[in-house]
Structures are given as structure tokens and as C-alpha cells.
Coordinates of N, CA and C in Angstrom, one line a residue:
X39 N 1.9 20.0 9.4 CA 1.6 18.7 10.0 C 2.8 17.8 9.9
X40 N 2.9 17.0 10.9 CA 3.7 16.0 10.6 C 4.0 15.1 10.3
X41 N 4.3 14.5 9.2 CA 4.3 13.5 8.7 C 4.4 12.0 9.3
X42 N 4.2 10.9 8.8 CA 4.3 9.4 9.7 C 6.1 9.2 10.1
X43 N 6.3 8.8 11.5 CA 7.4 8.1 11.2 C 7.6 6.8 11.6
X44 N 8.6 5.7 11.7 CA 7.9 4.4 11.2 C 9.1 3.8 12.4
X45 N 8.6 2.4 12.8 CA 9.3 1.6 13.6 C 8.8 0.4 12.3
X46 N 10.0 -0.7 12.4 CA 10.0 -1.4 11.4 C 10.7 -2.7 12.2
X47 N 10.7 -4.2 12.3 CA 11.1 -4.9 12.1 C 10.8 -6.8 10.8
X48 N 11.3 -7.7 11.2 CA 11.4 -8.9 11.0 C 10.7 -10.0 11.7
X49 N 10.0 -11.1 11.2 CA 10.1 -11.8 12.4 C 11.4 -12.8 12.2
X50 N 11.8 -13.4 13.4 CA 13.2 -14.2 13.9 C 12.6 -14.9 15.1
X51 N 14.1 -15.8 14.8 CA 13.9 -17.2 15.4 C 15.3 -17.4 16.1
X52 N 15.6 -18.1 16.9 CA 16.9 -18.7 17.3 C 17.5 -19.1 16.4
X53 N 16.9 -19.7 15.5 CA 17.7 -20.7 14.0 C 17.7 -19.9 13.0
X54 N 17.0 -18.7 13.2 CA 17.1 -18.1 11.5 C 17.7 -16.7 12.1
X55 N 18.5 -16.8 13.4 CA 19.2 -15.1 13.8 C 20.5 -15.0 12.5
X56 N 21.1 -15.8 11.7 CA 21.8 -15.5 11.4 C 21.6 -15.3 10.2
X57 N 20.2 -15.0 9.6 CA 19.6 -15.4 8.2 C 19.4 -13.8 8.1
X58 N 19.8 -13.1 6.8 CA 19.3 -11.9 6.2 C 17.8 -11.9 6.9
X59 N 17.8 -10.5 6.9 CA 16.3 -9.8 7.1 C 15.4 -10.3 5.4
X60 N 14.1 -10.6 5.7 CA 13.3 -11.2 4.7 C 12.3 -9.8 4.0
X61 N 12.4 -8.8 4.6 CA 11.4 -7.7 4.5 C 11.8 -6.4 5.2
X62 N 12.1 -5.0 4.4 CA 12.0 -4.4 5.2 C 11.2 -3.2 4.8
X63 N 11.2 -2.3 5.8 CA 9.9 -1.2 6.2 C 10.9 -0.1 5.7
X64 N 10.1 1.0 4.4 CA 11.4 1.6 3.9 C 10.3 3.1 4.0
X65 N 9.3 3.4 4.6 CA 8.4 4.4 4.5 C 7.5 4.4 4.6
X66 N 7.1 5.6 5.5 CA 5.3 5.6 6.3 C 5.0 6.8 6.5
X67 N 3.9 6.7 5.7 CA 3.1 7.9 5.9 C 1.5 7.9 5.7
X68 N 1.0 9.0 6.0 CA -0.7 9.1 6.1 C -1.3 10.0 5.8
X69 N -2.5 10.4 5.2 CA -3.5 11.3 4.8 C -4.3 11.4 5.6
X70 N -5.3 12.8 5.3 CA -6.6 12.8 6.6 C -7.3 13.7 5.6
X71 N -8.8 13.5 5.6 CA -10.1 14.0 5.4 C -11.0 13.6 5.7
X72 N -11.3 14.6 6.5 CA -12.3 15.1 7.6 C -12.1 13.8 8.9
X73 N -13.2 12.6 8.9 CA -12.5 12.2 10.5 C -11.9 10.8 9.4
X74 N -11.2 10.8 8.0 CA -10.4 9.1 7.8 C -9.7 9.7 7.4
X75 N -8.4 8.4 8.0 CA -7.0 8.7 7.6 C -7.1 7.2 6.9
X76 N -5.7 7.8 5.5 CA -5.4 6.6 5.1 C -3.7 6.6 5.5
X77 N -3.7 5.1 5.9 CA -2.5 4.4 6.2 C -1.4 3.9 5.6
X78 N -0.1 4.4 4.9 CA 0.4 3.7 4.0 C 1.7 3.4 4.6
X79 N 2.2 2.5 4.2 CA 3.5 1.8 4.6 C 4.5 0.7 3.4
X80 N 5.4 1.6 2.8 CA 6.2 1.5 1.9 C 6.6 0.2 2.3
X81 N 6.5 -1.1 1.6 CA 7.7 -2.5 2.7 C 8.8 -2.9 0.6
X82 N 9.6 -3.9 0.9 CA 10.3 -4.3 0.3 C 10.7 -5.7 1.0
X83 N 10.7 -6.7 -0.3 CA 11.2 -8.0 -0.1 C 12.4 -8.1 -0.5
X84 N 13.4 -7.9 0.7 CA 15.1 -8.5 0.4 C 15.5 -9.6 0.7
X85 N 14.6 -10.9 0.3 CA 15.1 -11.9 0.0 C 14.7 -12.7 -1.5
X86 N 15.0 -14.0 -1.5 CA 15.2 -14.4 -2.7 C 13.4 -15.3 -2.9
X87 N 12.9 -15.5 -2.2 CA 11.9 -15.8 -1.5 C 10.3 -14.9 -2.2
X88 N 9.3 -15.6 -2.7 CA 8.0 -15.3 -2.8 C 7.0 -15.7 -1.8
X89 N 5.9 -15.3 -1.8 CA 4.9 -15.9 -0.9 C 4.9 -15.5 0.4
X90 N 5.6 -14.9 0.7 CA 5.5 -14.5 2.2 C 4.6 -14.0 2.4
X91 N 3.7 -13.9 3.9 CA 2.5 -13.0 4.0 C 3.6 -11.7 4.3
X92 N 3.0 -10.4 4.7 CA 3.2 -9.6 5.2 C 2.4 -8.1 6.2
X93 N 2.5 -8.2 7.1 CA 1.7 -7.8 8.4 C 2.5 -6.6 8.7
X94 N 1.2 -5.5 8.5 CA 1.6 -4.3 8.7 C 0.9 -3.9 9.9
X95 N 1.4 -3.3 11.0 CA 0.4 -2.5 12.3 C 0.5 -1.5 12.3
X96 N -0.5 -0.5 12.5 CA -0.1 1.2 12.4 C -0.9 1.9 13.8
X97 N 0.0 2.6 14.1 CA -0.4 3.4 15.3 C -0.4 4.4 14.9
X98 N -1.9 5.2 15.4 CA -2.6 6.8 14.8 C -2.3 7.6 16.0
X99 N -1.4 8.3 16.1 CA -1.2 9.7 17.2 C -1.6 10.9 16.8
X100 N -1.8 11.5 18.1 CA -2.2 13.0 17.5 C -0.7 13.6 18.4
X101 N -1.1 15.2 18.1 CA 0.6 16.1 18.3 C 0.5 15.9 19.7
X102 N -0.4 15.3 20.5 CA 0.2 15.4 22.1 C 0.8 14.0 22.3
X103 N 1.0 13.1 21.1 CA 1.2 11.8 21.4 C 0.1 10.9 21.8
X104 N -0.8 11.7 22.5 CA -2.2 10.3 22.4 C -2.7 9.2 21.4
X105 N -2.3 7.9 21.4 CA -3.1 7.0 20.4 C -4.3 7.2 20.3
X106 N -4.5 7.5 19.1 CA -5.9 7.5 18.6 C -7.4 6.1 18.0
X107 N -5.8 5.9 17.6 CA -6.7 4.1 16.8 C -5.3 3.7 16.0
X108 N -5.9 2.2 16.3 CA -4.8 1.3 15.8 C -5.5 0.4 14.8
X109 N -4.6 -0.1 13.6 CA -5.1 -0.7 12.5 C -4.0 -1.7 11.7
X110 N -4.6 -2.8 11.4 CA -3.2 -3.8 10.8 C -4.0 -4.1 9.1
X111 N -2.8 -4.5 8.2 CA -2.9 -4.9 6.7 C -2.3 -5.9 6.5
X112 N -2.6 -7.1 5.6 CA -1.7 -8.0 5.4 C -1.8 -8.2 3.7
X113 N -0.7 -8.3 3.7 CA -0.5 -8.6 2.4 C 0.3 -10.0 2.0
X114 N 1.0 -10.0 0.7 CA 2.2 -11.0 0.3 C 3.1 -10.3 -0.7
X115 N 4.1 -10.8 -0.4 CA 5.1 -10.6 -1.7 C 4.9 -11.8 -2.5
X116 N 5.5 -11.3 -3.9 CA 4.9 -12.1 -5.1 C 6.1 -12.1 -6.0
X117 N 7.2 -11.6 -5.7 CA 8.3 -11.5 -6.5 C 9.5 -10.9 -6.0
X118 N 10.7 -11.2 -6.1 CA 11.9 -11.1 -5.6 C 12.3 -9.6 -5.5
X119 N 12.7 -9.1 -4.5 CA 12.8 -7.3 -4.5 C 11.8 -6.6 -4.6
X120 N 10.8 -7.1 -4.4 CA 9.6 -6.2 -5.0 C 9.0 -5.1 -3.9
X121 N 8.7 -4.1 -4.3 CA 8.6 -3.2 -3.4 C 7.3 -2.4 -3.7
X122 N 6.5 -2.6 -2.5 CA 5.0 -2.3 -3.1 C 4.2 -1.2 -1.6
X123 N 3.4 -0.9 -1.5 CA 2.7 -0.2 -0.4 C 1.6 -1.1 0.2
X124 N 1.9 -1.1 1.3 CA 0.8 -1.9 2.5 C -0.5 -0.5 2.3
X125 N -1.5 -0.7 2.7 CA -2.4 0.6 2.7 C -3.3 0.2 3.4
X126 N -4.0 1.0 4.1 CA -5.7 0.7 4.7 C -5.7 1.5 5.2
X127 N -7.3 2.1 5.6 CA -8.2 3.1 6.1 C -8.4 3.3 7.7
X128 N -8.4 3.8 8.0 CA -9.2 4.0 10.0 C -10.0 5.6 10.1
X129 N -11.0 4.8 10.8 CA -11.5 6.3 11.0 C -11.0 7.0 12.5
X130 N -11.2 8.4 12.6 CA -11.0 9.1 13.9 C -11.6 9.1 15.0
X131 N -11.8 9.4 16.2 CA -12.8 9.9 16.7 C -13.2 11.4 16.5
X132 N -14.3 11.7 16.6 CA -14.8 12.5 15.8 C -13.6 14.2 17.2
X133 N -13.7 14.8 15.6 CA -12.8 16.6 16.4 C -11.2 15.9 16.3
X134 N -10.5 14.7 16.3 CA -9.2 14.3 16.5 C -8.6 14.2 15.2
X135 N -7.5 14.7 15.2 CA -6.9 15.0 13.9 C -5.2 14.0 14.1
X136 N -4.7 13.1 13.2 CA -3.8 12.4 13.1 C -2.7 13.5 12.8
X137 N -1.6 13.2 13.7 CA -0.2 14.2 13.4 C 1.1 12.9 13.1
X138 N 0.6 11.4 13.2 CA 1.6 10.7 13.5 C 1.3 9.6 13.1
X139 N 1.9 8.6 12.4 CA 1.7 7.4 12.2 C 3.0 6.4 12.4
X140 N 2.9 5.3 13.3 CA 4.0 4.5 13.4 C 3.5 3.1 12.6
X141 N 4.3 2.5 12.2 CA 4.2 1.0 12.0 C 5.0 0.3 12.0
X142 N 4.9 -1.1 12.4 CA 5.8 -2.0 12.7 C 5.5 -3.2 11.4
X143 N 6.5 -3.8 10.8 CA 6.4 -4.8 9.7 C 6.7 -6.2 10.5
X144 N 6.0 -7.4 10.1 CA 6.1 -8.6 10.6 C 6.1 -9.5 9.0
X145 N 7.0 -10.2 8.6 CA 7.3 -11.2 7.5 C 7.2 -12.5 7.6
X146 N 6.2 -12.8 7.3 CA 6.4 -15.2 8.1 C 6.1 -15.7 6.9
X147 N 6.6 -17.1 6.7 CA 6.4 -17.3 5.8 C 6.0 -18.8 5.9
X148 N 4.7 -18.9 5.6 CA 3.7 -19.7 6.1 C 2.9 -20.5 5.5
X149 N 3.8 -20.6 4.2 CA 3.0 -21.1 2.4 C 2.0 -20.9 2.4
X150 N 0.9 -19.4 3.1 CA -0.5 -19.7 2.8 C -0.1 -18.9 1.3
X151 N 0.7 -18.5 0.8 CA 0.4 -17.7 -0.5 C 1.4 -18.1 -1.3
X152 N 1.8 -18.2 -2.8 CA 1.8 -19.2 -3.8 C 3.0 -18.9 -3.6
X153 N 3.9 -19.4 -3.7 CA 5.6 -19.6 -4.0 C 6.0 -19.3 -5.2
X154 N 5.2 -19.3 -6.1 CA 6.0 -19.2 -7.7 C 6.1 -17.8 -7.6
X155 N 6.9 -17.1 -8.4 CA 7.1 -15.5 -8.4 C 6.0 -15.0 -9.9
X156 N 5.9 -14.0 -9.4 CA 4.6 -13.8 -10.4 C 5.6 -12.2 -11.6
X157 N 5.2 -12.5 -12.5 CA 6.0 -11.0 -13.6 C 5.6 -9.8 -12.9
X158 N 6.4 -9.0 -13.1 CA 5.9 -7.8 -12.9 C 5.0 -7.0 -13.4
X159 N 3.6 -6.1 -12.5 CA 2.5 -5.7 -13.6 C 2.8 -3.8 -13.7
X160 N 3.1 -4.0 -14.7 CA 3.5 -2.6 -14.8 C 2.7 -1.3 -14.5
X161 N 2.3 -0.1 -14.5 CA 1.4 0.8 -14.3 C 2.1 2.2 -15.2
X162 N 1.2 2.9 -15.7 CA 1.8 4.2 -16.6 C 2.0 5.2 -15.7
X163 N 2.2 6.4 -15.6 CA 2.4 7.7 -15.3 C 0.7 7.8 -14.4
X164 N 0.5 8.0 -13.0 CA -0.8 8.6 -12.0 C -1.3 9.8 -12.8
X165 N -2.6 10.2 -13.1 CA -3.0 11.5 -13.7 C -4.1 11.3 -12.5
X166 N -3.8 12.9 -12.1 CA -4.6 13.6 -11.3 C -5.6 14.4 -11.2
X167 N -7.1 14.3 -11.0 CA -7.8 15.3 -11.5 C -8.6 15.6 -10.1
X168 N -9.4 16.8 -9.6 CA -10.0 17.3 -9.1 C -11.3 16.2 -8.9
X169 N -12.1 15.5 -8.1 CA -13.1 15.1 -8.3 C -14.5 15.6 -8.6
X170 N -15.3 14.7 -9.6 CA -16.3 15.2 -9.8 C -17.2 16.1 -8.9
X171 N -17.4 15.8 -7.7 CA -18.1 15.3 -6.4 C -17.3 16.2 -5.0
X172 N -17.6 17.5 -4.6 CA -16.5 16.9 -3.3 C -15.4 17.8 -3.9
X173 N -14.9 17.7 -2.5 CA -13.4 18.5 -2.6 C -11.7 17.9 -2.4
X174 N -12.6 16.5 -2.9 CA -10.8 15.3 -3.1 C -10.5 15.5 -4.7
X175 N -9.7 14.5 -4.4 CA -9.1 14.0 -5.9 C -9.2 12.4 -6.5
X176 N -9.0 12.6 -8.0 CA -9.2 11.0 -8.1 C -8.0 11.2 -8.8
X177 N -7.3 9.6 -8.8 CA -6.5 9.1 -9.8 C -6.7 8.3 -10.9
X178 N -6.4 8.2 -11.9 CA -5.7 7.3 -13.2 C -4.7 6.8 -13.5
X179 N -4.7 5.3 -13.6 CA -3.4 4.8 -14.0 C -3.9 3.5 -15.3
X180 N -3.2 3.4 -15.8 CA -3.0 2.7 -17.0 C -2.2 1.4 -16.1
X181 N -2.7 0.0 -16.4 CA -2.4 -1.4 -16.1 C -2.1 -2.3 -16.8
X182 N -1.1 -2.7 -16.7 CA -0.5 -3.5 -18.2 C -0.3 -5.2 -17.4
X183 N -1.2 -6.0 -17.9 CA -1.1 -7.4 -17.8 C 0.1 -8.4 -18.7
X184 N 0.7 -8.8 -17.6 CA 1.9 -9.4 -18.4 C 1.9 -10.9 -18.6
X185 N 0.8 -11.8 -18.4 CA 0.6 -12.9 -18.8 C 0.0 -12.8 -20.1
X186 N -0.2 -14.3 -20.7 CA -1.6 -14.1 -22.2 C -2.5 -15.1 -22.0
X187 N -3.1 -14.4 -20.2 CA -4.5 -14.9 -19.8 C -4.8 -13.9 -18.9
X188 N -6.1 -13.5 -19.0 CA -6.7 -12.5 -18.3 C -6.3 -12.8 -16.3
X189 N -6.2 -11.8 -16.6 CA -5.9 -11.3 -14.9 C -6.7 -10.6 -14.3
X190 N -6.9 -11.5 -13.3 CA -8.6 -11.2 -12.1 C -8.3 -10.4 -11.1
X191 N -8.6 -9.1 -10.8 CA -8.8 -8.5 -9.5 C -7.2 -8.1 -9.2
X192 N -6.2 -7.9 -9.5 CA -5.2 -7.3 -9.2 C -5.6 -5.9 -8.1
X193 N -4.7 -6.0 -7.4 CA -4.7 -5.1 -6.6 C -3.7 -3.3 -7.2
X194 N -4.4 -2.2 -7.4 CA -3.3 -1.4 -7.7 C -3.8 -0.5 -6.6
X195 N -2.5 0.1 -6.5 CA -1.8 1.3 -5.3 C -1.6 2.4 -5.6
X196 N -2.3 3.7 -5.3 CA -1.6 5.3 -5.3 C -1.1 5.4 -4.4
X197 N 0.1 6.0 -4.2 CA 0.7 6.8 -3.1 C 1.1 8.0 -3.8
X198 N 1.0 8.6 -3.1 CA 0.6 10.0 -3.4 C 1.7 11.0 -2.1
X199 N 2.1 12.7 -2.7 CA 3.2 12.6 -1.9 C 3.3 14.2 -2.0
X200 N 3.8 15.5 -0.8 CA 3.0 16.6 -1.1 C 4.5 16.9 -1.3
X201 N 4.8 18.7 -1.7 CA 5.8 19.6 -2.1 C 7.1 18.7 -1.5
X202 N 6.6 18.4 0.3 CA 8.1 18.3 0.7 C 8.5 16.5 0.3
X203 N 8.1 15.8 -0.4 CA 8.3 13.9 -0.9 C 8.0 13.7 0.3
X204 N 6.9 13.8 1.1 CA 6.7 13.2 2.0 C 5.2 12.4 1.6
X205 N 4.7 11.5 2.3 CA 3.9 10.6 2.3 C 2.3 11.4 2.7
X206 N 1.5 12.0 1.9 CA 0.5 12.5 1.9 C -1.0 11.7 1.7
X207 N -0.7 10.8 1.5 CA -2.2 9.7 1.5 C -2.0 8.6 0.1
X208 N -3.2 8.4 0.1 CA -3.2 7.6 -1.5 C -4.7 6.6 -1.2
X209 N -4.8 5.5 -2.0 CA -6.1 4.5 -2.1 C -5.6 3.1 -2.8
X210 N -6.5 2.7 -3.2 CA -6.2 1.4 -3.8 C -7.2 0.9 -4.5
X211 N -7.7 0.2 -5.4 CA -8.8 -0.7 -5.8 C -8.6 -2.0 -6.6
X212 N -9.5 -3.3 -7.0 CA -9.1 -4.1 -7.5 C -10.1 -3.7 -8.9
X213 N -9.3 -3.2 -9.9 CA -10.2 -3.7 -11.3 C -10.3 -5.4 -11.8
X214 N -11.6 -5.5 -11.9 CA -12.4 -7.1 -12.0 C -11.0 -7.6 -13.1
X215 N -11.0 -7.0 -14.1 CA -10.0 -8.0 -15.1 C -9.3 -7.1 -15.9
X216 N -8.4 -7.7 -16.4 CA -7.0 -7.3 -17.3 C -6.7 -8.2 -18.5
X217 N -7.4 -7.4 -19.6 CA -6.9 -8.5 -20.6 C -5.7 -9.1 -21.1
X218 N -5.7 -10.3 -21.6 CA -4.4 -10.9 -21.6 C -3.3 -10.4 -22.3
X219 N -2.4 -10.2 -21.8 CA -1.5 -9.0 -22.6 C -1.9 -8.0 -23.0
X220 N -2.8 -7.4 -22.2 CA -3.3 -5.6 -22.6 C -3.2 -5.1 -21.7
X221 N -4.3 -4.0 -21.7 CA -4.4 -3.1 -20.9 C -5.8 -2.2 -19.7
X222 N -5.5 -1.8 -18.9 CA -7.1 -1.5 -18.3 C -6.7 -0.4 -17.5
X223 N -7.7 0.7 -17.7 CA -7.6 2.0 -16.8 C -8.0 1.8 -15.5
X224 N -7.3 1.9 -14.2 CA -8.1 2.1 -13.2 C -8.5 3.4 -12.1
X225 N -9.2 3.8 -12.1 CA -9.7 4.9 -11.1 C -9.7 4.4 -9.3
X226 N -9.2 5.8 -8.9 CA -8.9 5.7 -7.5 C -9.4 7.3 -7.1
X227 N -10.1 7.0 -6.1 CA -10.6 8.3 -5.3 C -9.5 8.1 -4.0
X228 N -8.8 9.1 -4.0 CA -8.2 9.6 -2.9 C -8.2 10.2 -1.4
X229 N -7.7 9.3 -1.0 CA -8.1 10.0 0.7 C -6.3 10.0 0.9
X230 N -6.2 11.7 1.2 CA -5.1 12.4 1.4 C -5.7 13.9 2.2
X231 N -4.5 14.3 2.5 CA -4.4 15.7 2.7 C -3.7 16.9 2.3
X232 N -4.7 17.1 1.7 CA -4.6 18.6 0.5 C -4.5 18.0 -0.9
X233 N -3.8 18.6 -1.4 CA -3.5 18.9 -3.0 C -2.4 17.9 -2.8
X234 N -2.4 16.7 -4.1 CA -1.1 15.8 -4.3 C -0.2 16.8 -5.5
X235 N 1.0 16.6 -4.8 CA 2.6 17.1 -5.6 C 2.6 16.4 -6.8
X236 N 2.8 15.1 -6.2 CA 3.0 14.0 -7.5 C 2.5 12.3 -6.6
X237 N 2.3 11.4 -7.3 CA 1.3 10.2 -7.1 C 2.0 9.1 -8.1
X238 N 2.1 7.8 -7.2 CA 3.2 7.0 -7.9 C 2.0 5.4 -8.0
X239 N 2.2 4.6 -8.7 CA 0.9 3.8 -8.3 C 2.1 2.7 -8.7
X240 N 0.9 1.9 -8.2 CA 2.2 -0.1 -7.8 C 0.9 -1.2 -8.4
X241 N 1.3 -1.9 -8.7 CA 0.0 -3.2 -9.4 C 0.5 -4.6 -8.4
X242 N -0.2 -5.4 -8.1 CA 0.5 -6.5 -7.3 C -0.9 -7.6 -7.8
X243 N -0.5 -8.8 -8.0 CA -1.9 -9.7 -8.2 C -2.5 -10.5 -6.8
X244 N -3.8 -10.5 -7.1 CA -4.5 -10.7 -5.7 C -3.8 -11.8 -5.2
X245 N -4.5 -12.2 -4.1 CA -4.0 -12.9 -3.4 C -3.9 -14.3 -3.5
X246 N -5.0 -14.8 -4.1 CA -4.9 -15.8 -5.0 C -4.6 -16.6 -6.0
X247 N -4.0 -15.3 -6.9 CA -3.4 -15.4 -8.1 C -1.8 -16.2 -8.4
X248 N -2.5 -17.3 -9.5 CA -1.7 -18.2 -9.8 C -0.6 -17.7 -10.7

């Protein structure tokens, strides 16, 4: 199967053409079981700059090139360089199998999301197990809260990636709280295809978070 491959830009202005790119699209890829694909799209903030939203579109092809379904994510950057995974789900029509995923990145920065840069939330080593249930997988990752006040609803990320480092699926979930300066396990059921190589996970604080 063939892996996603990715169109990527900026948005720009007449006044800000000579201004560094604020965001860029560094990797895309997708999973399938049975008729859902998950959507992932590697982005990175190369500027100096927090708060930006960030708008991900993904176009679902099959091997004849036919669009299948189209699907957008938005996120924010929360800290300088920070490099995290856009993700979200679409389903198929039913018998159509994804061979292709494009996405395009859009960066504006619109103060709907906080300006201050937030610490980095660390995550341990992805552990992989067969699921209970079913013939997926779940992940484990260990969450380390870097304030000394509990942290609400963080968002953490698997990406997940098969033999050849290519982009094979992943999930996401928000665990309710993080104690202050500790720690919390979070579980992720996987929507990929096949067996994961190896699974990298990312922590980012919700959207709200001060």
C-alpha cells in the first residue's frame, strides 16, 4: 500500500511575503481498518511565535486517484519549535480502501489561543499490546506534568509507523487530569494498518490551557 504523500503550505499576505514561513508540514500519513482511516499530519512551528491556530485538510484517495472523503483538524501551537501531530478520523465508503493521503497546512494567527508558551509535557517510551477485544492494538504512554498545578485534559498523540518508517496510523485521547508535577498513564486504541514497528506519542495542553 502506499503510503500518504503531502502538499503543505503557509498562509501569506502582501506584507508578511517577506516574513519566514510560521509552520511547516514535515509528514503525512494514514491507517485503515476496515471502512476508518486515521489521518495524521506531522506539522512544526518555525517561528518564534505561540498561539497560532493550525488547520490541517486531508484528501483520502484510493490507487485510481479517486477522492474518497475529505477531512480538516485544527489545532494550536503552544511553544516555540514545537513539533506535534494534527490527527483525526474519516470513515470510507463502504468496499473503498485508502491508498493515499494529501494535506495541505494553513497557520493564522488570530489570538484565539493563549500567546504565552506553555513547558514542554513530556511522554515515556509507547508500549504496545495486542488488544483485549478485536484484532487492533492499544497503546501506553506514561505523561509527565510539568507545572505544580494539575493539568486538565491534555491532549496526547500515537503515531505509530510500520517496518519501512513510514506513517501507519495512530489515535489520540485527552486524560481528565495530570497531577501536579507527576504523573498519569494514558491508553490509546489504535486505528492503523497492521502490526505497529514502533509508536512515538506527543502531549500538547488543550486548547484552553493557561
Amino acid at each position: 500500500m502506499e503510503q500518504g504523500s503531502s502538499t503543505g503550505g503557509t498562509n501569506s499576505t502582501a506584507a508578511a511575503a517577506e516574513e519566514k514561513p510560521i509552520g511547516s508540514l514535515l509528514e503525512t500519513g494514514f491507517g485503515q481498518r476496515d471502512i476508518y482511516v486515521s489521518l495524521i499530519a506531522i506539522v512544526q512551528n518555525t517561528s518564534d511565535k505561540v498561539g497560532q491556530s493550525v488547520t490541517v485538510q486531508f484528501n483520502v484517495k484510493d490507487a485510481n486517484g479517486e477522492l474518497l472523503a475529505s477531512e480538516s483538524q485544527v489545532e494550536h501551537f503552544s511553544r516555540a519549535g514545537q513539533k506535534f501531530p494534527v490527527q483525526t478520523q474519516v470513515e470510507m465508503p463502504k468496499g473503498k480502501k485508502a491508498a493515499k493521503v494529501e494535506a495541505t497546512l494553513l497557520v493564522e494567527d488570530k489570538s484565539t489561543f493563549s500567546s504565552e508558551p506553555f513547558p514542554e509535557i513530556k511522554t515515556g517510551p509507547v508500549k504496545v499490546a495486542k488488544s483485549e477485544y478485536g484484532d487492533g492494538f492499544t497503546a501506553k504512554v506514561e505523561v509527565t506534568n510539568p507545572k505544580t498545578e494539575p493539568l486538565k485534559s491534555p491532549k496526547v498523540d500515537v503515531v505509530c509507523y510500520d517496518a519501512a518508517k513510514k506513517i501507519s496510523g495512530g489515535s489520540f485521547t485527552y486524560p481528565e487530569l495530570i497531577p501536579p508535577s507527576g504523573k498519569a498513564v494514558a491508553e490509546i486504541d489504535l486505528l492503523m494498518t497492521g502490526k505497529p514497528a514502533s509508536c512515538v506519542a506527543y502531549a500538547s495542553p488543550g486548547a484552553f490551557e493557561d
